[in-house]
Coordinates of C-alpha atoms and ligand atoms in Angstrom, one line a residue:
M239 CA 0.0 0.0 0.0
K240 CA 1.2 3.5 -0.8
Y241 CA 0.5 6.4 1.4
T242 CA 0.8 10.1 0.3
P243 CA 3.8 12.1 1.7
E244 CA 1.3 14.0 4.0
L245 CA 0.1 10.8 5.5
E246 CA 3.7 9.5 5.8
G247 CA 4.5 12.8 7.6
F248 CA 1.6 12.3 10.0
R249 CA 2.7 8.7 10.7
A250 CA 6.2 10.0 11.6
Q251 CA 4.7 12.6 13.9
V252 CA 2.6 9.9 15.7
R253 CA 5.5 7.5 16.0
A254 CA 7.8 10.3 17.4
F255 CA 5.1 11.2 19.9
I256 CA 4.6 7.7 21.1
D257 CA 8.4 7.1 21.4
E258 CA 8.8 10.2 23.5
R259 CA 5.8 9.7 25.8
L260 CA 5.3 6.0 26.3
G261 CA 7.4 4.4 29.0
P262 CA 9.5 1.4 28.0
D263 CA 8.2 -0.7 31.0
L264 CA 4.6 -0.5 29.9
R265 CA 5.6 -1.0 26.3
N266 CA 7.5 -4.2 27.1
R267 CA 4.7 -5.6 29.2
L268 CA 2.1 -5.0 26.5
R269 CA 4.5 -6.6 24.0
Q270 CA 4.6 -9.7 26.2
G271 CA 0.8 -9.8 26.2
F272 CA 0.2 -8.5 29.8
P273 CA -2.6 -5.9 30.2
A274 CA -2.1 -2.3 31.3
S275 CA -3.4 -1.4 34.7
K276 CA -6.4 1.0 35.1
A277 CA -4.0 3.8 36.2
E278 CA -1.8 3.3 33.2
L279 CA -4.7 3.3 30.8
Q280 CA -6.0 6.6 32.4
Q281 CA -2.5 8.2 32.3
W282 CA -1.9 7.2 28.7
Q283 CA -5.3 8.3 27.5
R284 CA -4.8 11.6 29.2
T285 CA -1.5 12.0 27.4
L286 CA -3.1 11.3 24.1
H287 CA -6.0 13.7 25.0
E288 CA -3.5 16.5 25.5
R289 CA -2.5 16.1 21.9
G290 CA -6.1 15.7 20.7
W291 CA -5.5 12.1 19.8
A292 CA -7.6 10.3 22.4
A293 CA -10.8 11.0 20.4
P294 CA -9.2 12.0 17.1
H295 CA -12.3 12.0 14.9
W296 CA -14.4 14.2 17.2
P297 CA -14.7 18.0 16.6
K298 CA -12.0 20.1 18.2
A299 CA -14.6 22.0 20.2
Y300 CA -15.3 18.8 22.2
G301 CA -11.7 17.6 22.7
G302 CA -11.1 15.8 19.4
A303 CA -8.7 16.7 16.5
D304 CA -11.0 16.5 13.5
L305 CA -8.7 13.9 12.0
S306 CA -9.6 12.3 8.6
T307 CA -10.4 8.5 8.5
E308 CA -7.0 8.0 6.9
Q309 CA -5.2 9.7 9.7
R310 CA -7.3 7.8 12.3
L311 CA -6.3 4.5 10.7
I312 CA -2.7 5.5 10.8
L313 CA -2.9 6.6 14.4
L314 CA -4.5 3.3 15.4
D315 CA -1.9 1.4 13.4
E316 CA 0.9 3.2 15.2
L317 CA -0.6 2.6 18.6
F318 CA -0.9 -1.1 17.9
R319 CA 2.6 -1.2 16.4
A320 CA 4.2 0.4 19.5
P321 CA 2.4 -1.3 21.3
A322 CA 0.6 1.3 23.3
P323 CA -2.9 1.2 25.0
I324 CA -5.8 2.0 22.7
P325 CA -8.2 4.7 24.0
L326 CA -11.3 3.2 25.7
G327 CA -13.7 2.1 22.9
F328 CA -16.8 2.5 25.1
N329 CA -16.0 6.1 25.7
V330 CA -14.4 7.2 22.4
T331 CA -15.8 5.2 19.6
M332 CA -19.2 4.1 21.0
L333 CA -20.7 6.7 23.4
G334 CA -18.9 9.9 22.3
P335 CA -20.2 9.9 18.7
L336 CA -23.7 8.9 20.0
I337 CA -23.7 11.9 22.3
L338 CA -22.5 14.1 19.5
A339 CA -25.4 12.9 17.4
Y340 CA -28.2 12.6 19.9
G341 CA -27.1 14.5 23.1
T342 CA -28.4 17.8 24.4
E343 CA -25.9 20.6 24.5
Q344 CA -25.7 20.2 28.2
Q345 CA -24.9 16.5 27.8
K346 CA -22.2 17.3 25.2
R347 CA -20.5 19.9 27.4
F348 CA -20.6 17.7 30.5
F349 CA -19.7 14.2 29.1
L350 CA -17.6 14.6 26.0
P351 CA -14.4 16.2 27.5
K352 CA -14.6 13.6 30.4
L353 CA -15.0 10.7 28.0
A354 CA -12.0 11.8 25.9
S355 CA -9.7 12.3 29.0
L356 CA -11.0 9.2 30.7
E357 CA -12.0 11.2 33.7
L358 CA -15.2 9.2 33.4
W359 CA -14.9 5.5 32.5
F360 CA -18.0 4.1 30.8
C361 CA -19.1 0.5 30.4
Q362 CA -21.8 -0.9 28.1
G363 CA -25.0 -2.4 29.6
F364 CA -26.7 -3.9 26.6
S365 CA -26.6 -7.8 26.9
E366 CA -28.8 -9.6 29.4
P367 CA -29.3 -13.3 30.2
G368 CA -31.3 -14.5 27.2
S369 CA -30.8 -11.2 25.2
G370 CA -27.6 -11.1 23.3
S371 CA -27.9 -11.6 19.6
D372 CA -31.6 -10.9 20.0
L373 CA -30.9 -7.7 21.9
A374 CA -34.3 -6.1 21.4
S375 CA -35.8 -8.8 23.6
L376 CA -34.2 -7.2 26.6
R377 CA -36.3 -7.1 29.8
T378 CA -34.5 -4.6 32.2
S379 CA -37.2 -2.0 32.8
A380 CA -37.4 1.6 33.8
R381 CA -40.6 3.2 35.0
R382 CA -41.1 7.0 35.4
E383 CA -41.5 8.4 38.9
G384 CA -41.5 12.2 39.1
D385 CA -38.4 13.5 37.4
D386 CA -36.6 10.1 37.6
F387 CA -36.5 6.7 35.9
V388 CA -36.5 3.8 38.3
I389 CA -34.5 0.8 36.8
N390 CA -35.0 -2.9 37.7
G391 CA -33.3 -5.8 36.0
Q392 CA -30.0 -7.4 35.1
K393 CA -27.2 -7.0 32.6
I394 CA -24.5 -9.6 31.9
W395 CA -21.1 -9.8 30.2
T396 CA -20.5 -6.2 31.1
T397 CA -16.8 -5.6 30.3
G398 CA -15.1 -3.5 32.9
A399 CA -18.2 -2.7 35.0
H400 CA -15.9 -3.1 38.1
L401 CA -13.6 -0.4 36.8
A402 CA -16.3 1.9 35.4
D403 CA -17.7 5.2 36.8
W404 CA -20.8 5.1 34.6
I405 CA -22.7 2.6 32.5
F406 CA -24.8 3.3 29.3
C407 CA -27.8 1.1 29.3
L408 CA -30.7 0.0 27.1
V409 CA -33.8 -0.3 29.2
R410 CA -37.5 -1.0 28.4
T411 CA -39.6 2.0 29.2
Q412 CA -42.8 0.8 27.5
K413 CA -44.3 -2.5 26.5
T414 CA -45.0 -2.4 22.8
E415 CA -45.9 -4.8 20.1
R416 CA -42.7 -4.4 18.1
K417 CA -39.9 -5.3 20.5
Q418 CA -37.6 -2.6 19.0
E419 CA -39.9 0.1 20.2
G420 CA -40.3 1.2 23.8
I421 CA -36.6 0.9 24.6
S422 CA -34.7 3.9 26.0
F423 CA -31.0 4.7 26.3
L424 CA -29.9 5.9 29.8
L425 CA -26.6 7.0 31.2
V426 CA -26.2 5.8 34.8
D427 CA -23.7 6.7 37.5
M428 CA -22.4 3.4 38.9
R429 CA -22.4 4.9 42.4
T430 CA -26.2 5.1 42.4
P431 CA -27.7 3.1 45.3
G432 CA -29.3 -0.2 44.1
I433 CA -26.5 -1.2 41.7
T434 CA -24.6 -4.4 42.4
V435 CA -21.6 -5.6 40.3
R436 CA -20.7 -9.3 40.5
P437 CA -17.5 -10.6 38.8
I438 CA -17.4 -13.3 36.1
V439 CA -14.0 -14.9 35.7
S440 CA -13.4 -15.9 32.1
I441 CA -11.4 -18.8 30.5
D442 CA -8.1 -16.9 30.8
G443 CA -8.5 -16.9 34.5
E444 CA -9.0 -13.1 34.6
H445 CA -11.8 -10.7 35.7
H446 CA -12.9 -8.6 32.7
L447 CA -16.6 -9.4 32.8
N448 CA -19.4 -8.8 35.2
E449 CA -23.1 -9.2 36.0
V450 CA -24.7 -5.9 36.9
F451 CA -28.0 -5.9 38.9
F452 CA -30.4 -2.9 39.1
D453 CA -32.6 -2.8 42.1
D454 CA -34.9 0.3 42.2
V455 CA -32.1 2.4 40.8
R456 CA -33.2 6.1 40.4
V457 CA -31.8 7.9 37.4
P458 CA -32.7 11.6 36.7
M459 CA -34.6 12.2 33.4
T460 CA -31.7 14.4 32.3
N461 CA -29.7 11.3 31.8
L462 CA -31.9 10.1 29.0
L463 CA -30.1 10.1 25.7
G464 CA -32.2 10.8 22.7
E465 CA -36.0 10.4 22.8
E466 CA -37.8 8.2 25.3
G467 CA -38.8 5.0 23.6
R468 CA -36.4 5.5 20.7
G469 CA -33.3 4.0 22.3
W470 CA -33.2 1.4 19.6
D471 CA -32.2 4.1 17.1
C472 CA -29.3 5.0 19.5
A473 CA -28.3 1.3 19.8
K474 CA -28.3 0.9 16.0
F475 CA -26.3 4.1 15.5
L476 CA -23.8 3.0 18.2
L477 CA -23.3 -0.5 16.8
A478 CA -23.2 0.6 13.1
N479 CA -21.1 3.7 13.7
E480 CA -17.8 2.2 14.7
R481 CA -16.0 0.5 11.9
T482 CA -12.6 2.0 11.9
G483 CA -11.2 -0.3 14.6
I484 CA -13.4 -3.3 13.8
A485 CA -10.7 -5.3 11.9
N486 CA -7.9 -4.6 14.4
V487 CA -5.4 -5.2 11.6
G488 CA -2.6 -3.4 13.6
L489 CA -3.1 -5.8 16.5
S490 CA -2.7 -8.9 14.3
R491 CA 0.3 -7.4 12.6
E492 CA 2.0 -6.6 16.0
R493 CA 1.2 -10.0 17.4
L494 CA 2.7 -11.7 14.3
G495 CA 5.8 -9.6 14.7
H496 CA 6.0 -10.7 18.3
A497 CA 5.8 -14.3 17.3
I498 CA 8.8 -13.8 14.9
S499 CA 10.8 -12.1 17.6
L500 CA 10.1 -14.8 20.1
A501 CA 11.1 -17.5 17.7
A502 CA 14.4 -15.7 17.1
M503 CA 15.0 -15.3 20.8
L504 CA 14.3 -19.0 21.4
G505 CA 16.7 -19.8 18.6
E506 CA 19.5 -18.3 20.7
S507 CA 18.9 -20.9 23.4
G508 CA 18.8 -23.8 21.0
N509 CA 15.1 -24.0 20.3
D510 CA 14.8 -24.2 16.5
V511 CA 11.1 -23.3 16.2
A512 CA 12.1 -20.5 13.8
L513 CA 13.6 -23.1 11.4
Q514 CA 10.6 -25.4 11.4
P515 CA 8.7 -25.6 8.1
W516 CA 5.3 -25.4 9.7
F517 CA 6.4 -22.1 11.4
L518 CA 7.8 -20.5 8.3
Q519 CA 4.7 -21.5 6.3
E520 CA 2.4 -20.2 8.9
I521 CA 4.3 -16.8 9.1
A522 CA 4.2 -16.4 5.3
I523 CA 0.4 -17.2 5.1
L524 CA -0.5 -15.0 8.0
D525 CA 1.6 -12.1 6.7
A526 CA -0.1 -12.3 3.3
E527 CA -3.6 -12.6 4.7
I528 CA -3.0 -9.7 7.1
R529 CA -1.7 -7.6 4.2
A530 CA -4.9 -8.4 2.2
L531 CA -7.0 -7.5 5.2
E532 CA -5.1 -4.2 5.6
V533 CA -5.9 -3.3 2.0
T534 CA -9.5 -4.4 2.3
N535 CA -9.9 -2.4 5.5
W536 CA -8.4 0.7 3.8
R537 CA -10.5 0.3 0.6
L538 CA -13.8 -0.2 2.5
L539 CA -13.2 2.6 5.0
V540 CA -11.5 5.2 2.9
G541 CA -11.9 4.3 -0.7
D542 CA -14.8 5.2 -2.9
D543 CA -15.8 1.6 -3.6
E544 CA -19.5 1.0 -3.6
R545 CA -20.3 0.2 0.1
S546 CA -22.6 -2.5 1.2
A547 CA -24.2 -2.3 4.6
A548 CA -22.6 -5.7 5.1
F549 CA -19.0 -4.5 4.7
A550 CA -18.6 -4.1 8.5
S551 CA -19.4 -7.8 8.8
V552 CA -16.5 -8.7 6.4
L553 CA -14.1 -6.7 8.5
K554 CA -15.3 -8.1 11.8
L555 CA -15.2 -11.7 10.5
K556 CA -11.9 -11.6 8.9
G557 CA -10.3 -9.4 11.5
C558 CA -11.4 -11.8 14.2
E559 CA -10.2 -14.8 12.3
M560 CA -6.7 -13.2 11.9
Q561 CA -6.4 -12.3 15.5
Q562 CA -7.4 -15.8 16.6
R563 CA -5.0 -17.4 14.2
V564 CA -2.0 -15.3 15.3
M565 CA -2.8 -16.0 18.9
V566 CA -2.8 -19.8 18.1
L567 CA 0.6 -19.3 16.5
L568 CA 2.0 -17.5 19.6
S569 CA 0.6 -20.3 21.8
K570 CA 2.4 -22.9 19.6
V571 CA 5.6 -20.9 19.9
A572 CA 5.3 -20.9 23.7
G573 CA 4.6 -24.7 23.6
P574 CA 4.5 -26.3 27.1
E575 CA 6.1 -23.2 28.6
G576 CA 2.9 -21.4 28.0
L577 CA 1.0 -23.6 30.3
E578 CA 3.8 -24.1 32.8
K579 CA 4.4 -20.4 33.3
R580 CA 0.8 -19.3 33.2
P581 CA 0.4 -17.3 36.4
S582 CA -2.4 -17.9 38.9
R583 CA -5.0 -15.2 39.1
G584 CA -3.7 -12.0 40.7
E585 CA -0.1 -13.3 40.5
E586 CA 2.5 -11.1 38.7
S587 CA 4.8 -12.7 36.2
K588 CA 7.4 -11.4 33.9
H589 CA 8.1 -14.6 32.1
W590 CA 8.0 -14.3 28.3
A591 CA 5.5 -17.1 27.9
A592 CA 3.2 -16.3 30.9
A593 CA 0.6 -14.1 29.0
L594 CA 0.4 -16.0 25.8
D595 CA -2.0 -18.9 26.6
P596 CA -4.4 -16.6 28.6
R597 CA -4.5 -14.3 25.6
Y598 CA -5.1 -17.2 23.2
F599 CA -8.0 -18.3 25.4
Y600 CA -9.5 -14.9 25.6
S601 CA -9.1 -14.4 21.9
R602 CA -11.8 -17.1 21.4
A603 CA -14.3 -14.6 22.7
A604 CA -13.8 -12.3 19.7
S605 CA -16.2 -14.6 17.8
I606 CA -18.9 -13.7 20.2
Y607 CA -18.6 -10.1 21.3
G608 CA -19.4 -7.2 18.9
G609 CA -21.9 -9.5 17.1
A610 CA -21.3 -13.3 17.0
T611 CA -19.8 -14.9 13.9
E612 CA -23.0 -16.7 12.9
I613 CA -24.9 -13.4 13.0
Q614 CA -22.2 -11.7 10.8
K615 CA -22.4 -14.7 8.3
D616 CA -26.2 -14.3 8.3
I617 CA -25.9 -10.6 7.4
L618 CA -23.4 -11.5 4.6
A619 CA -25.6 -14.2 3.2
K620 CA -28.6 -11.9 3.1
A621 CA -26.5 -9.2 1.3
V622 CA -25.3 -11.8 -1.3
L623 CA -28.9 -13.0 -1.8
E624 CA -30.1 -9.4 -2.3
R625 CA -27.5 -8.9 -5.0
A626 CA -28.2 -12.2 -6.8
Ligands
FAD722 C1 -15.7 -11.3 26.1 C2 -17.0 -10.7 26.0 C3 -17.2 -9.3 26.3 C4 -18.5 -8.8 26.2 N1 -18.7 -7.5 26.6 C5 -20.0 -7.0 26.6 C6 -20.2 -5.7 27.1 O1 -19.3 -5.0 27.6 N2 -21.5 -5.2 27.2 C7 -22.5 -5.9 26.7 O2 -23.6 -5.4 26.7 N3 -22.3 -7.2 26.2 C8 -21.1 -7.7 26.1 N4 -20.9 -9.0 25.7 C9 -22.0 -9.8 25.3 C10 -22.1 -10.1 23.8 O3 -22.6 -8.9 23.1 C11 -23.1 -11.3 23.6 O4 -22.4 -12.4 24.2 C12 -23.3 -11.5 22.2 O5 -24.1 -10.6 21.6 C13 -24.0 -12.9 22.0 O6 -25.1 -13.0 22.8 P1 -25.4 -14.3 23.8 O7 -24.1 -14.4 24.6 O8 -26.6 -14.0 24.5 O9 -25.4 -15.5 22.8 P2 -26.7 -15.9 22.0 O10 -27.3 -14.8 21.3 O11 -27.6 -16.8 22.8 O12 -26.0 -16.9 20.9 C14 -25.5 -18.2 21.2 C15 -25.1 -18.8 19.9 O13 -26.2 -18.9 19.0 C16 -25.9 -18.2 17.7 N5 -27.1 -17.5 17.3 C17 -27.9 -16.7 18.0 N6 -28.9 -16.2 17.2 C18 -28.7 -16.7 16.0 C19 -29.3 -16.6 14.7 N7 -30.4 -15.8 14.6 N8 -28.8 -17.3 13.6 C20 -27.7 -18.0 13.7 N9 -27.1 -18.2 14.9 C21 -27.5 -17.6 16.0 C22 -24.8 -17.2 18.1 O14 -24.0 -16.9 17.0 C23 -24.0 -18.0 19.2 O15 -23.1 -18.8 18.5 C24 -19.6 -9.6 25.7 C25 -19.4 -10.9 25.4 C26 -18.1 -11.5 25.5 C27 -17.9 -12.9 25.2

């Protein structure tokens, strides 16, 4: 792929900024596959925010930098390449653009700067037991009492609810014939009495996910986003809006580079994985497929190809497949060390193989979150049939 000199110049600026501002310790831990702490994520997002790059596509007036899609893709690419933490998607790519589109001026002024700087950390309260792919069947309800909504019900699989200050929720405010109607979109302070967060430990042995229970939780009417009963419009906007990061090409490329570096490091101590035909073949195939995805991603997001509503599904499906295949490769490179050195929950480890198997296990979830693989294939099949 060929970038214009202006875009190459922008890339150089971003790379120099990251080199200057990102500490080597965090960078090394991310490279090994360990997660950043909450404090590190906040600090780094604040650093990016000072430069206008935490929410780069937002208008300058609300803390963004008005960057073009091309520049955004390059910025994201460089963050993954470093590797550096990526700004919190719930804040920056999901809720922020939604508030810009549907929020009152007061909501914009209050929330947007805090979302960009991570002064407020949001989580996403959409899924419920029994309502995931079929989201509109959700049952968490909110009734009006004076100037408040009163919420009762349960959310599940809420990533980072234990870290979050606020949650954005879909709740049923009316019983209607069409299940997509009568849903409202509320912004809820996690400190409100009646909210209980219960951890779910996932297959990697870590605590990312939660159940969130609402027991007569009072939320002021001013925290309604958009019109009452029209929350489904907000949900569709939010889910359809973010496509720039959906393929995560930079992540797959960075992980592939890490597999190659690890194999070289192991070679120095007599482990000849880097010379094995299966390894060389896998590297070559993954490299070619990641390049193809990179071009497709650019073409669909930036180019003037005719866009189908289904193109986001292509990026999600292929992006998810590439991430998972690279994680499998890393796990194979780690071999038995991956399992032997895997730390127990809460235990700190600096061993090069310690984080690889947990990340492999967690990467399986990419086929479920953000719209399950079967659902994406269904969307594609329908798009193909419509064109036939
Ligand atoms: C790691 C992780 C993080 C998540 N984080 C969040 C979060 O922060 N906030 C949030 O709200 N949710 C979150 N989710 C929930 C996620 O959005 C749902 O898990 C997802 O939408 C699938 O819903 P479900 O789990 O109810 O499965 P179901 O919808 O019950 O699906 C089960 C299986 O049936 C298949 N299936 C369902 N319907 C169809 C159909 N019509 N045709 C063909 N196949 C079908 C699915 O593809 C899947 O394989 C997260 C999930 C995971 C795994």
